[in-house]
Amino acid sequence: MEEFLGKSEIRRATREVPPAHYIFSIESFSLLVATGVEKYESHAFDVQDYKWRLSLYPNGNKKSNGEGFISLYLQIEDTQNFPRTWEVNVNFRFFILDQIRDKYLTIEESDGVVKRFYQMKTEWGIAQLLSLDHFNKASNGYLVGDCCTFGVEVFVIEQTGKLERLSMMKPPPNNTITFQLQNYSKSLADSYTSGVQTIGDSKWELIVYPRGIGIAKYYALSVFLSLVEAHNLPPKGKVYAQYKFRVKDRLNYTNTKEIIDSAWFTASASRYGDRYFIPLWDLQDRSKGYLVNDTLRVEADIIVVSNVKLFL
C-alpha cells in the first residue's frame, strides 16, 4: 500500500521477520500518554559503528503536521567527536508490530531516498507514521492490552538482538514508604531521611523537613520523594512516578492529609515534593491527630512507576 504524504510518498507493507536492529516495546501505553510527555527518547543503540536513538511522539509531532498521528524519528547520537564536515547517509524503515496477526507493518519512504545525517540535520523521521484512530483500534493489532512495539532497521538488515522495554507499573508491589520521627518537639535536624526502598526497578526514599525548607521554613512541613541512584541514569534517562504523600489523622481519622502528584525524575532533577504540605500550626495542633505521642509519621505511595529493561 502506498500513499502521498506532503512531498514524500510513503510505502506500507507487512512481513513476518522482526526488525534487525532495534525493537522498542511499551507496556501501559495509555499511562505513558497520561504523563503528558511530548516526546520519549529510547536508549541509544549501535548500528554499523554509529549510535542511534528512536524518538517517539505518542500524540504526534504537532510542529510537523503530526497531530492526530503517531510520529517516529531516528536520531544520530554522539557526534561531538566527528570531523567538522561529517555526514552519514542512511536508508531506514520503521516497524509497528501487529500483535494479533504476529506480523510487522513496515513504513518507509517508497522512493528509497537515502537520508543525509550531518551537523545541521541529525534527525529524520515520519510525522504521520500511523493515525491515532487506526493505532488505538484494538482489532488492528497495534495496541493490544495497552501494549505496543515499534522498531527500526538502519543500513543492512542484520540482527543485533537488542531490545528495550519500557513498562508503566500500576501499582508496583511494596509501593509504600513510611517515615517515622519520634520526639518531634525535640528534633533538631533540618531534615530526616527514610530508609531506602526499591519500588519497581528503582530505589526511593522520603526526605522530610519537620519545620519546612526554603521559603516554607518555620511555616509548613515539607516532604520530598527522591530517586536515590539518579546519578546512575544513562544520558537522557528518566524515571516516571506518580506518587501520593500522606499524614494520617491517628486520633479522629477525619483530618488525614493527602496529595497526589507526578514527575519524570532525572539525574539533574532527582527529587520532587511539596514545600507546603501541612502548615505547622495544623501539624502541631494535637487535636488534629497528626502528632500522636509526639511522633510524626509520613507515608508515600508510588502509584505508577516506569521501568526500563535492556536486553543486550
Short mmCIF file of C-alpha atoms in Angstrom, two decimals:
data_model
loop_
_atom_site.label_atom_id
_atom_site.label_comp_id
_atom_site.label_asym_id
_atom_site.label_seq_id
_atom_site.Cartn_x
_atom_site.Cartn_y
_atom_site.Cartn_z
CA MET A 1 0.00 0.00 0.00
CA GLU A 2 1.31 3.45 -0.90
CA GLU A 3 0.12 6.95 -0.08
CA PHE A 4 1.29 10.50 -0.70
CA LEU A 5 2.17 12.47 2.43
CA GLY A 6 3.20 16.02 1.65
CA LYS A 7 6.16 15.84 -0.68
CA SER A 8 7.04 12.25 0.31
CA GLU A 9 5.45 9.04 -0.84
CA ILE A 10 5.03 6.55 1.99
CA ARG A 11 5.04 2.80 1.44
CA ARG A 12 3.43 0.45 3.95
CA ALA A 13 3.79 -3.32 3.80
CA THR A 14 3.72 -6.32 6.16
CA ARG A 15 6.27 -9.01 6.88
CA GLU A 16 6.92 -11.71 9.49
CA VAL A 17 10.62 -11.05 10.08
CA PRO A 18 11.21 -8.67 13.05
CA PRO A 19 13.34 -5.51 12.79
CA ALA A 20 17.01 -6.35 12.51
CA HIS A 21 18.49 -3.54 14.56
CA TYR A 22 16.25 -2.24 17.35
CA ILE A 23 12.92 -3.07 18.98
CA PHE A 24 11.20 -0.66 21.36
CA SER A 25 8.33 -2.21 23.35
CA ILE A 26 5.97 -0.18 25.54
CA GLU A 27 3.74 -1.60 28.25
CA SER A 28 0.83 0.52 29.56
CA PHE A 29 0.94 2.95 26.61
CA SER A 30 -2.07 4.92 27.92
CA LEU A 31 -0.21 5.63 31.18
CA LEU A 32 2.77 6.93 29.20
CA VAL A 33 0.42 9.27 27.28
CA ALA A 34 -1.23 10.34 30.54
CA THR A 35 2.10 11.66 31.83
CA GLY A 36 1.83 14.42 29.23
CA VAL A 37 5.25 13.64 27.76
CA GLU A 38 5.55 15.20 24.29
CA LYS A 39 8.47 13.08 23.18
CA TYR A 40 10.05 9.92 24.58
CA GLU A 41 13.60 9.10 23.50
CA SER A 42 14.79 5.49 23.64
CA HIS A 43 18.16 4.39 24.89
CA ALA A 44 20.97 4.74 22.37
CA PHE A 45 21.87 1.70 20.28
CA ASP A 46 24.75 0.82 17.95
CA VAL A 47 24.44 0.02 14.27
CA GLN A 48 27.47 -0.08 11.99
CA ASP A 49 29.76 1.82 14.38
CA TYR A 50 27.29 4.68 14.95
CA LYS A 51 24.97 5.38 17.84
CA TRP A 52 21.27 5.95 17.17
CA ARG A 53 18.13 6.69 19.12
CA LEU A 54 14.40 6.41 18.43
CA SER A 55 12.27 9.45 19.24
CA LEU A 56 8.56 8.74 19.71
CA TYR A 57 5.79 11.36 19.86
CA PRO A 58 2.82 9.36 21.29
CA ASN A 59 0.41 12.21 20.46
CA GLY A 60 2.13 13.29 17.26
CA ASN A 61 4.72 15.95 16.44
CA LYS A 62 2.40 18.94 16.13
CA LYS A 63 5.19 21.17 14.82
CA SER A 64 5.49 18.92 11.75
CA ASN A 65 1.80 18.41 10.99
CA GLY A 66 1.70 15.22 13.03
CA GLU A 67 -1.32 16.00 15.21
CA GLY A 68 -3.65 13.01 15.33
CA PHE A 69 -0.85 10.60 14.42
CA ILE A 70 1.97 8.60 15.97
CA SER A 71 5.23 10.34 14.99
CA LEU A 72 8.53 8.45 14.96
CA TYR A 73 12.07 9.67 14.22
CA LEU A 74 15.61 8.32 14.01
CA GLN A 75 18.37 10.38 15.63
CA ILE A 76 22.13 10.02 15.34
CA GLU A 77 24.00 10.41 18.64
CA ASP A 78 27.50 11.15 19.99
CA THR A 79 28.57 13.26 17.00
CA GLN A 80 30.64 15.73 19.01
CA ASN A 81 33.91 13.99 18.12
CA PHE A 82 33.11 13.62 14.42
CA PRO A 83 35.09 15.66 11.87
CA ARG A 84 33.66 19.14 11.25
CA THR A 85 32.31 18.18 7.81
CA TRP A 86 30.93 14.76 8.82
CA GLU A 87 27.95 13.17 7.17
CA VAL A 88 26.28 9.76 7.43
CA ASN A 89 23.97 8.60 4.64
CA VAL A 90 21.19 6.29 5.78
CA ASN A 91 18.25 4.35 4.43
CA PHE A 92 15.89 3.17 7.15
CA ARG A 93 12.42 1.81 7.74
CA PHE A 94 10.16 1.84 10.78
CA PHE A 95 8.08 -1.04 12.15
CA ILE A 96 4.92 -1.49 14.21
CA LEU A 97 4.02 -4.96 15.45
CA ASP A 98 0.55 -6.33 14.62
CA GLN A 99 0.19 -8.47 17.75
CA ILE A 100 -2.97 -10.24 16.56
CA ARG A 101 -1.54 -11.49 13.26
CA ASP A 102 2.07 -11.70 14.52
CA LYS A 103 3.34 -9.59 11.63
CA TYR A 104 5.10 -6.27 11.34
CA LEU A 105 3.79 -3.25 9.48
CA THR A 106 6.80 -1.66 7.74
CA ILE A 107 6.73 2.05 6.95
CA GLU A 108 9.26 3.85 4.77
CA GLU A 109 9.60 6.38 2.02
CA SER A 110 8.86 4.43 -1.13
CA ASP A 111 11.30 6.30 -3.33
CA GLY A 112 14.16 4.80 -1.30
CA VAL A 113 15.77 8.20 -0.72
CA VAL A 114 18.97 7.99 1.28
CA LYS A 115 18.79 10.40 4.19
CA ARG A 116 21.82 12.54 4.88
CA PHE A 117 22.62 13.00 8.56
CA TYR A 118 25.04 15.85 9.18
CA GLN A 119 25.77 18.64 11.65
CA MET A 120 22.64 20.65 10.81
CA LYS A 121 20.34 17.64 10.36
CA THR A 122 20.74 14.89 12.97
CA GLU A 123 17.15 13.58 12.89
CA TRP A 124 14.89 12.15 10.18
CA GLY A 125 11.50 10.50 10.52
CA ILE A 126 7.82 10.39 9.68
CA ALA A 127 5.43 12.79 11.40
CA GLN A 128 2.33 10.90 10.21
CA LEU A 129 3.51 7.37 10.85
CA LEU A 130 0.05 5.99 11.70
CA SER A 131 -3.18 7.75 12.62
CA LEU A 132 -4.09 7.52 16.30
CA ASP A 133 -7.60 6.35 15.40
CA HIS A 134 -6.14 3.41 13.45
CA PHE A 135 -3.47 2.74 16.08
CA ASN A 136 -5.89 2.76 19.03
CA LYS A 137 -8.41 0.37 17.44
CA ALA A 138 -7.61 -2.95 19.15
CA SER A 139 -8.80 -5.08 16.21
CA ASN A 140 -5.95 -3.65 14.11
CA GLY A 141 -3.47 -5.32 16.47
CA TYR A 142 -1.08 -2.41 17.09
CA LEU A 143 -2.26 -1.57 20.62
CA VAL A 144 -3.38 -4.73 22.44
CA GLY A 145 -3.72 -4.92 26.20
CA ASP A 146 -2.33 -1.36 26.28
CA CYS A 147 0.99 -2.67 24.88
CA CYS A 148 2.71 -1.90 21.59
CA THR A 149 6.04 -2.49 19.87
CA PHE A 150 7.98 -0.28 17.44
CA GLY A 151 11.21 -0.98 15.63
CA VAL A 152 13.70 0.28 13.08
CA GLU A 153 16.22 -1.04 10.57
CA VAL A 154 19.23 1.06 9.64
CA PHE A 155 21.51 0.14 6.71
CA VAL A 156 21.94 -3.62 6.23
CA ILE A 157 19.36 -5.96 7.79
CA GLU A 158 21.43 -7.62 10.49
CA GLN A 159 20.13 -8.97 13.78
CA THR A 160 21.73 -7.32 16.79
CA GLY A 161 19.35 -8.80 19.32
CA LYS A 162 18.89 -5.53 21.21
CA LEU A 163 15.63 -4.80 22.92
CA GLU A 164 14.45 -2.01 25.18
CA ARG A 165 11.24 -2.48 27.14
CA LEU A 166 9.53 0.45 28.84
CA SER A 167 6.76 -0.59 31.23
CA MET A 168 4.43 1.57 33.31
CA MET A 169 3.56 -0.34 36.50
CA LYS A 170 0.30 0.46 38.33
CA PRO A 171 0.54 -0.16 41.16
CA PRO A 172 4.01 -1.61 41.72
CA PRO A 173 4.39 -4.12 44.58
CA ASN A 174 5.54 -2.94 48.02
CA ASN A 175 4.86 0.63 46.97
CA THR A 176 4.53 2.40 50.34
CA ILE A 177 7.45 4.20 52.01
CA THR A 178 6.95 5.02 55.70
CA PHE A 179 8.95 7.56 57.68
CA GLN A 180 8.56 7.97 61.44
CA LEU A 181 10.08 10.67 63.66
CA GLN A 182 9.78 10.20 67.40
CA ASN A 183 10.16 13.10 69.83
CA TYR A 184 9.13 15.58 67.16
CA SER A 185 9.11 18.51 69.58
CA LYS A 186 12.75 17.81 70.50
CA SER A 187 14.02 17.18 66.96
CA LEU A 188 16.87 19.47 65.95
CA ALA A 189 17.93 18.47 62.42
CA ASP A 190 16.64 20.42 59.43
CA SER A 191 15.80 17.22 57.57
CA TYR A 192 15.44 13.48 58.02
CA THR A 193 15.53 10.66 55.52
CA SER A 194 13.60 7.41 55.43
CA GLY A 195 15.17 4.08 54.66
CA VAL A 196 15.86 3.35 51.00
CA GLN A 197 13.15 1.21 49.39
CA THR A 198 13.14 -0.50 45.99
CA ILE A 199 9.91 0.09 44.09
CA GLY A 200 9.78 -1.10 40.50
CA ASP A 201 13.40 -1.19 39.35
CA SER A 202 14.39 1.99 41.21
CA LYS A 203 15.46 2.91 44.72
CA TRP A 204 13.46 5.63 46.50
CA GLU A 205 13.49 7.48 49.79
CA LEU A 206 11.47 10.16 51.58
CA ILE A 207 13.12 13.38 52.70
CA VAL A 208 11.17 15.15 55.44
CA TYR A 209 11.76 18.69 56.71
CA PRO A 210 9.82 18.79 60.02
CA ARG A 211 9.77 22.59 60.08
CA GLY A 212 9.96 23.32 56.37
CA ILE A 213 12.63 24.27 53.86
CA GLY A 214 13.45 27.44 51.94
CA ILE A 215 10.62 29.93 51.84
CA ALA A 216 8.44 27.43 53.73
CA LYS A 217 10.84 27.17 56.68
CA TYR A 218 9.04 27.64 60.00
CA TYR A 219 5.79 27.73 58.05
CA ALA A 220 4.98 24.19 56.89
CA LEU A 221 6.01 20.55 56.89
CA SER A 222 7.96 19.91 53.66
CA VAL A 223 8.09 16.43 52.10
CA PHE A 224 10.02 15.21 49.05
CA LEU A 225 10.36 11.93 47.14
CA SER A 226 13.91 11.24 45.96
CA LEU A 227 15.25 8.86 43.30
CA VAL A 228 18.30 7.60 45.19
CA GLU A 229 20.50 6.45 42.31
CA ALA A 230 19.51 9.09 39.78
CA HIS A 231 23.18 9.81 39.12
CA ASN A 232 23.47 6.33 37.57
CA LEU A 233 20.85 7.01 34.90
CA PRO A 234 22.15 6.95 31.31
CA PRO A 235 22.25 10.20 29.28
CA LYS A 236 18.66 11.40 28.73
CA GLY A 237 17.46 8.63 31.04
CA LYS A 238 14.43 9.33 33.23
CA VAL A 239 12.03 7.53 35.55
CA TYR A 240 8.37 8.46 35.88
CA ALA A 241 6.50 8.23 39.17
CA GLN A 242 3.01 9.20 40.21
CA TYR A 243 3.03 9.42 43.98
CA LYS A 244 0.84 10.22 46.96
CA PHE A 245 2.05 11.84 50.20
CA ARG A 246 0.01 11.14 53.32
CA VAL A 247 -0.05 12.07 57.01
CA LYS A 248 -2.87 10.27 58.77
CA ASP A 249 -5.12 11.65 61.46
CA ARG A 250 -4.45 8.91 64.02
CA LEU A 251 -6.94 10.26 66.56
CA ASN A 252 -10.13 11.22 64.76
CA TYR A 253 -9.47 9.67 61.32
CA THR A 254 -11.14 12.71 59.73
CA ASN A 255 -8.22 15.09 59.09
CA THR A 256 -5.91 12.82 57.08
CA LYS A 257 -3.86 14.97 54.68
CA GLU A 258 -3.05 13.59 51.20
CA ILE A 259 -1.78 15.00 47.92
CA ILE A 260 -1.12 13.27 44.58
CA ASP A 261 1.48 14.49 42.10
CA SER A 262 3.75 13.09 39.39
CA ALA A 263 7.09 13.81 37.74
CA TRP A 264 9.81 12.46 35.48
CA PHE A 265 12.89 12.04 37.68
CA THR A 266 16.31 12.62 36.06
CA ALA A 267 19.94 12.93 37.11
CA SER A 268 19.55 16.72 37.33
CA ALA A 269 16.05 16.67 38.88
CA SER A 270 16.11 13.72 41.24
CA ARG A 271 13.55 14.79 43.82
CA TYR A 272 10.08 16.29 43.81
CA GLY A 273 7.64 17.12 46.55
CA ASP A 274 5.67 19.76 48.41
CA ARG A 275 7.23 22.53 50.48
CA TYR A 276 3.82 23.45 51.94
CA PHE A 277 2.43 20.00 52.69
CA ILE A 278 0.90 20.82 56.08
CA PRO A 279 1.05 24.24 57.81
CA LEU A 280 2.92 23.92 61.09
CA TRP A 281 0.01 25.31 63.12
CA ASP A 282 -2.14 22.44 61.85
CA LEU A 283 0.60 19.84 62.23
CA GLN A 284 1.32 20.86 65.82
CA ASP A 285 -2.34 21.11 66.80
CA ARG A 286 -2.59 17.89 68.83
CA SER A 287 -6.37 17.71 68.25
CA LYS A 288 -5.75 17.18 64.52
CA GLY A 289 -4.18 13.78 65.16
CA TYR A 290 -1.01 14.28 63.08
CA LEU A 291 1.30 14.06 66.09
CA VAL A 292 0.47 11.23 68.47
CA ASN A 293 2.74 10.70 71.48
CA ASP A 294 4.99 13.34 69.90
CA THR A 295 5.54 11.05 66.90
CA LEU A 296 5.24 12.18 63.27
CA ARG A 297 4.51 9.54 60.63
CA VAL A 298 4.70 10.37 56.90
CA GLU A 299 3.85 7.92 54.14
CA ALA A 300 4.40 7.95 50.39
CA ASP A 301 2.67 5.63 47.95
CA ILE A 302 4.16 5.27 44.46
CA ILE A 303 1.04 4.69 42.36
CA VAL A 304 2.63 4.41 38.92
CA VAL A 305 6.30 3.92 38.10
CA SER A 306 8.18 3.45 34.84
CA ASN A 307 10.70 0.65 34.37
CA VAL A 308 13.18 0.22 31.54
CA LYS A 309 14.81 -3.10 30.82
CA LEU A 310 17.59 -3.51 28.29
CA PHE A 311 18.22 -6.89 26.69
CA LEU A 312 21.62 -6.73 25.02
#
